[in-house]
Amino acid sequence: MAPADLAVPANPPAKRSSVEDRTIAKVSARLVPFLIVCFLAAYLDRVNVSFAALTMNADLGLSAAAYGFGAGIFFLAYFVFEVPSNLLLARFGARRWIARIMFSWGIISGATAFVGGATSFYLVRVLLGIAESGFFPGIIFFLTLWFPAVYRARIIGSFMAAIPLATVIGAPVSGLLLGLDGFMGLKGWQWLFITEALPSLVLAVVAFFYLTDGPSDATWLEPDERAWLVNRLAQEKRLREARREFSVTQALMNPKVLALSLVYFGMVASNYGLSFFLPQIIKAFGLSNAMTGVVSAP
């Protein structure tokens, strides 16, 4: 093979039109930053229990095993209700369902401040898993309604940047909130849950009015931009369905889906296993709650 053959692809990509550039830039600017903020709030409400545990466990008499079980049972509920929640999102529309998810998990996350022991802690964590189930996969599905396949990897990568960002921002804030111990008769860990639930409640209201279910409803796009995006996504859908159309059961039992699920299981298990116990490990070095938050961030 000649060097020239190596330099030129067999099927060079088609040149992008100006309407494509304008549309993708406008959709990205409107959706991605807002969804990153929403996911940041979701992740923070999911793992802030790790900082609350620095003082909550002693106040409630929770052993390390009881705390770990309560932290982890969230995911059992999330797993059971994740697919049904995603199907309901498709039925009721992303705007309404995402707002519902965020508002319900905000209420329940804030209610964690008033648990009185192991049983109520387990119950609230299960309810939080049910409430939040479907948010992350729902957002991934929502992004497929707005971005052609060639753009999705980088858009999803940008969206998932909220995971480390939540720790960088949330860890020092959580450590400082524990310092409110005794304020208005509440413990510091109670203020942590109440304060960090507020952004989710506010964002739920904003999401209801700000998000749009699909490109065909996007009045904030110019007519030519909207027509290009609707046609491009419809063309991709026809090409997918021409190859094969899967039922929900077939999709869930597909060997590739199961293999990728196993890979993701390993990633999530190690990630959350560390997240839930890292503050306690760091504090064991003799640091204050505030410094534990600062050290956890990097």
Coordinates of C-alpha atoms in Angstrom, one line a residue:
M1 CA 0.0 0.0 0.0
A2 CA 1.4 3.4 -1.0
P3 CA 1.8 6.2 1.5
A4 CA -0.9 8.2 -0.3
D5 CA -3.3 5.3 0.3
L6 CA -2.7 5.5 4.0
A7 CA -3.2 9.3 4.1
V8 CA -6.6 9.3 2.4
P9 CA -9.5 7.4 3.9
A10 CA -11.5 5.2 1.5
N11 CA -14.7 7.0 2.4
P12 CA -13.9 10.5 3.5
P13 CA -16.5 12.1 5.7
A14 CA -19.0 14.4 4.2
K15 CA -18.3 18.1 4.7
R16 CA -20.5 19.5 7.4
S17 CA -22.9 22.2 6.4
S18 CA -23.2 25.5 8.1
V19 CA -26.7 24.7 9.4
E20 CA -25.3 21.5 11.0
D21 CA -22.6 23.5 12.8
R22 CA -25.0 26.1 14.0
T23 CA -27.6 23.6 15.2
I24 CA -25.2 21.4 17.1
A25 CA -23.5 24.4 18.7
K26 CA -26.9 25.8 19.8
V27 CA -28.2 22.5 21.1
S28 CA -25.0 21.9 23.0
A29 CA -24.9 25.3 24.6
R30 CA -28.5 25.1 25.7
L31 CA -28.6 21.5 27.0
V32 CA -25.2 20.2 28.1
P33 CA -24.3 22.8 30.8
F34 CA -27.7 22.6 32.4
L35 CA -27.7 18.8 32.4
I36 CA -24.2 18.8 33.9
V37 CA -25.5 21.0 36.8
C38 CA -28.5 18.6 37.2
F39 CA -26.2 15.5 37.3
L40 CA -23.9 17.3 39.7
A41 CA -26.9 17.7 42.1
A42 CA -27.9 14.1 41.6
Y43 CA -24.5 12.7 42.3
L44 CA -24.1 15.0 45.3
D45 CA -27.4 13.8 46.9
R46 CA -26.4 10.3 46.2
V47 CA -23.0 10.3 48.0
N48 CA -23.3 13.1 50.6
V49 CA -24.1 10.4 53.0
S50 CA -20.4 9.6 53.0
F51 CA -19.6 12.9 54.7
A52 CA -22.7 12.8 56.9
A53 CA -21.4 9.5 58.2
L54 CA -18.5 11.3 59.9
T55 CA -20.9 12.3 62.7
M56 CA -24.2 10.7 61.8
N57 CA -23.1 7.1 62.4
A58 CA -22.2 7.9 66.1
D59 CA -25.4 9.9 66.6
L60 CA -27.6 7.1 65.3
G61 CA -25.6 4.2 66.6
L62 CA -24.8 2.8 63.1
S63 CA -22.1 0.3 62.8
A64 CA -19.8 0.2 59.7
A65 CA -21.8 -2.7 58.4
A66 CA -25.2 -1.0 59.0
Y67 CA -24.0 2.2 57.3
G68 CA -22.5 0.2 54.3
F69 CA -25.8 -1.7 53.9
G70 CA -27.8 1.5 54.0
A71 CA -25.6 3.3 51.5
G72 CA -25.6 0.3 49.2
I73 CA -29.3 -0.6 49.3
F74 CA -30.0 2.6 47.4
F75 CA -28.6 0.9 44.3
L76 CA -30.8 -2.2 44.7
A77 CA -33.9 0.0 44.5
Y78 CA -32.3 2.0 41.7
F79 CA -31.6 -1.2 39.7
V80 CA -35.2 -2.6 40.1
F81 CA -36.9 0.6 39.1
E82 CA -34.4 1.9 36.5
V83 CA -35.9 0.3 33.4
P84 CA -39.5 1.0 34.3
S85 CA -38.6 4.7 35.0
N86 CA -36.9 5.0 31.6
L87 CA -40.0 3.6 29.8
L88 CA -42.2 6.1 31.7
L89 CA -39.9 8.9 30.6
A90 CA -40.5 7.9 26.9
R91 CA -44.3 7.8 27.6
F92 CA -44.7 11.1 29.6
G93 CA -41.9 13.1 28.0
A94 CA -38.4 13.9 29.2
R95 CA -39.2 17.4 30.5
R96 CA -42.0 16.3 32.9
W97 CA -40.3 13.0 33.9
I98 CA -36.8 14.5 34.6
A99 CA -38.4 17.3 36.6
R100 CA -40.5 14.7 38.6
I101 CA -37.4 12.6 39.3
M102 CA -35.4 15.6 40.6
F103 CA -38.2 17.0 42.7
S104 CA -38.9 13.6 44.4
W105 CA -35.3 12.8 45.1
G106 CA -34.7 16.3 46.5
I107 CA -37.6 15.8 49.0
I108 CA -36.4 12.4 50.1
S109 CA -32.7 13.4 50.3
G110 CA -33.7 16.3 52.5
A111 CA -35.8 13.9 54.6
T112 CA -32.7 11.9 55.4
A113 CA -31.9 14.6 57.9
F114 CA -34.7 13.2 60.1
V115 CA -33.9 9.5 60.3
G116 CA -33.7 8.2 63.8
G117 CA -31.9 4.9 63.4
A118 CA -30.9 2.0 61.2
T119 CA -34.4 1.0 60.0
S120 CA -35.4 4.5 59.0
F121 CA -32.0 5.1 57.4
Y122 CA -32.5 1.9 55.2
L123 CA -36.1 3.0 54.3
V124 CA -35.0 6.5 53.2
R125 CA -32.2 5.1 51.1
V126 CA -34.5 2.7 49.4
L127 CA -37.0 5.5 48.7
L128 CA -34.1 7.7 47.4
G129 CA -33.1 4.9 45.0
I130 CA -36.7 4.6 43.7
A131 CA -37.0 8.3 43.3
E132 CA -33.7 8.8 41.5
S133 CA -33.9 5.6 39.3
G134 CA -34.0 6.5 35.7
F135 CA -32.3 9.8 35.9
F136 CA -28.9 8.9 34.5
P137 CA -30.1 6.5 31.8
G138 CA -33.0 8.9 31.1
I139 CA -30.6 11.7 30.4
I140 CA -28.5 9.4 28.2
F141 CA -31.7 8.6 26.3
F142 CA -32.7 12.2 26.2
L143 CA -29.4 13.1 24.6
T144 CA -30.0 10.6 21.8
L145 CA -33.2 12.6 21.0
W146 CA -31.0 15.7 20.3
F147 CA -27.7 14.6 19.0
P148 CA -26.8 12.5 15.9
A149 CA -24.7 9.4 16.6
V150 CA -21.4 11.0 15.5
Y151 CA -21.7 13.6 18.3
R152 CA -23.0 11.4 21.2
A153 CA -19.7 10.1 22.6
R154 CA -18.2 13.5 23.2
I155 CA -21.5 15.0 24.5
I156 CA -22.0 12.1 27.0
G157 CA -18.3 12.4 28.0
S158 CA -18.9 16.1 28.8
F159 CA -22.1 15.3 30.7
M160 CA -20.3 12.7 32.8
A161 CA -17.6 15.2 33.8
A162 CA -20.1 16.1 36.5
I163 CA -19.1 13.0 38.5
P164 CA -15.6 14.2 39.5
L165 CA -16.8 17.8 39.6
A166 CA -19.4 16.8 42.2
T167 CA -16.6 15.6 44.5
V168 CA -14.4 18.6 43.9
I169 CA -17.2 21.0 44.8
G170 CA -19.2 18.9 47.1
A171 CA -16.5 17.5 49.4
P172 CA -15.3 20.8 50.8
V173 CA -18.9 22.2 51.1
S174 CA -20.0 19.0 52.9
G175 CA -17.1 19.2 55.3
L176 CA -18.0 22.9 56.1
L177 CA -21.7 22.1 56.6
L178 CA -20.8 19.6 59.3
G179 CA -19.5 22.6 61.2
L180 CA -23.1 23.9 61.6
D181 CA -23.6 21.4 64.4
G182 CA -26.1 22.8 67.0
F183 CA -27.4 25.6 64.8
M184 CA -31.1 26.0 65.3
G185 CA -31.1 22.7 67.3
L186 CA -30.0 20.5 64.4
K187 CA -26.9 18.4 64.0
G188 CA -24.3 19.3 61.3
W189 CA -25.1 16.2 59.3
Q190 CA -28.8 17.2 59.3
W191 CA -27.9 20.6 57.9
L192 CA -25.8 18.8 55.2
F193 CA -28.8 16.8 53.9
I194 CA -31.2 19.7 54.1
T195 CA -28.9 22.2 52.4
E196 CA -27.7 19.9 49.6
A197 CA -31.3 18.9 48.7
L198 CA -32.3 22.5 47.9
P199 CA -30.4 22.7 44.5
S200 CA -32.3 19.6 43.3
L201 CA -35.7 21.1 44.2
V202 CA -34.8 24.4 42.4
L203 CA -33.4 22.6 39.4
A204 CA -36.6 20.4 39.1
V205 CA -38.7 23.5 38.7
V206 CA -36.2 25.0 36.2
A207 CA -36.1 21.7 34.2
F208 CA -39.8 21.6 33.8
F209 CA -39.9 25.0 32.1
Y210 CA -36.4 25.0 30.5
L211 CA -36.1 21.5 28.8
T212 CA -37.8 20.6 25.6
D213 CA -39.0 17.1 24.9
G214 CA -37.6 16.9 21.3
P215 CA -36.2 18.9 18.4
S216 CA -39.6 19.2 16.7
D217 CA -40.8 21.3 19.7
A218 CA -37.6 23.5 19.9
T219 CA -38.9 27.0 19.2
W220 CA -35.5 28.3 20.2
L221 CA -34.0 26.8 17.0
E222 CA -34.3 28.5 13.7
P223 CA -36.7 26.7 11.2
D224 CA -33.8 25.5 9.0
E225 CA -31.9 24.2 12.1
R226 CA -34.9 22.4 13.5
A227 CA -35.7 20.8 10.1
W228 CA -32.1 19.6 9.7
L229 CA -32.0 18.0 13.1
V230 CA -35.4 16.4 12.8
N231 CA -34.6 14.9 9.4
R232 CA -31.1 13.8 10.4
L233 CA -32.3 11.9 13.5
A234 CA -35.3 10.4 11.6
Q235 CA -32.9 9.2 9.0
E236 CA -30.6 7.5 11.6
K237 CA -33.7 5.9 13.2
R238 CA -34.8 4.5 9.9
L239 CA -31.4 3.0 9.2
R240 CA -31.3 1.4 12.7
E241 CA -34.7 -0.1 12.4
A242 CA -34.0 -1.3 8.9
R243 CA -31.3 -3.5 10.3
R244 CA -33.3 -4.9 13.3
E245 CA -35.8 -3.6 15.8
F246 CA -35.5 -4.9 19.3
S247 CA -38.1 -5.4 22.0
V248 CA -37.3 -4.3 25.5
T249 CA -36.7 -8.0 26.6
Q250 CA -34.5 -8.7 23.6
A251 CA -32.5 -5.5 24.3
L252 CA -32.0 -6.4 27.9
M253 CA -30.9 -10.0 27.1
N254 CA -28.6 -9.1 24.3
P255 CA -25.1 -10.6 25.0
K256 CA -23.4 -7.3 24.2
V257 CA -25.7 -5.4 26.6
L258 CA -25.0 -8.0 29.3
A259 CA -21.2 -7.9 28.7
L260 CA -21.2 -4.1 28.9
S261 CA -23.4 -4.2 32.0
L262 CA -20.8 -6.5 33.7
V263 CA -18.0 -4.0 32.8
Y264 CA -20.0 -1.1 34.2
F265 CA -20.8 -3.1 37.3
G266 CA -17.1 -3.4 38.0
M267 CA -16.6 0.3 37.5
V268 CA -19.5 1.4 39.6
A269 CA -18.8 -1.0 42.5
S270 CA -15.2 0.2 42.9
N271 CA -16.1 3.9 42.4
Y272 CA -18.9 4.0 45.0
G273 CA -17.1 1.6 47.3
L274 CA -14.4 4.2 47.6
S275 CA -16.8 7.2 47.6
F276 CA -18.8 6.0 50.5
F277 CA -15.9 5.3 52.8
L278 CA -13.2 7.7 51.7
P279 CA -14.1 10.6 54.1
Q280 CA -14.0 8.1 57.1
I281 CA -10.6 6.8 55.9
I282 CA -9.2 10.4 55.6
K283 CA -10.6 11.6 58.9
A284 CA -8.9 8.6 60.6
F285 CA -5.6 10.3 59.9
G286 CA -6.6 12.9 62.5
L287 CA -8.1 15.6 60.3
S288 CA -11.1 17.8 61.2
N289 CA -14.3 17.4 59.3
A290 CA -13.6 20.6 57.2
M291 CA -10.1 19.4 56.3
T292 CA -11.4 16.0 55.5
G293 CA -13.6 17.6 52.8
V294 CA -10.7 19.6 51.5
V295 CA -8.4 16.6 51.3
S296 CA -11.1 14.4 49.7
A297 CA -11.5 16.8 46.7
P298 CA -8.2 16.2 45.0

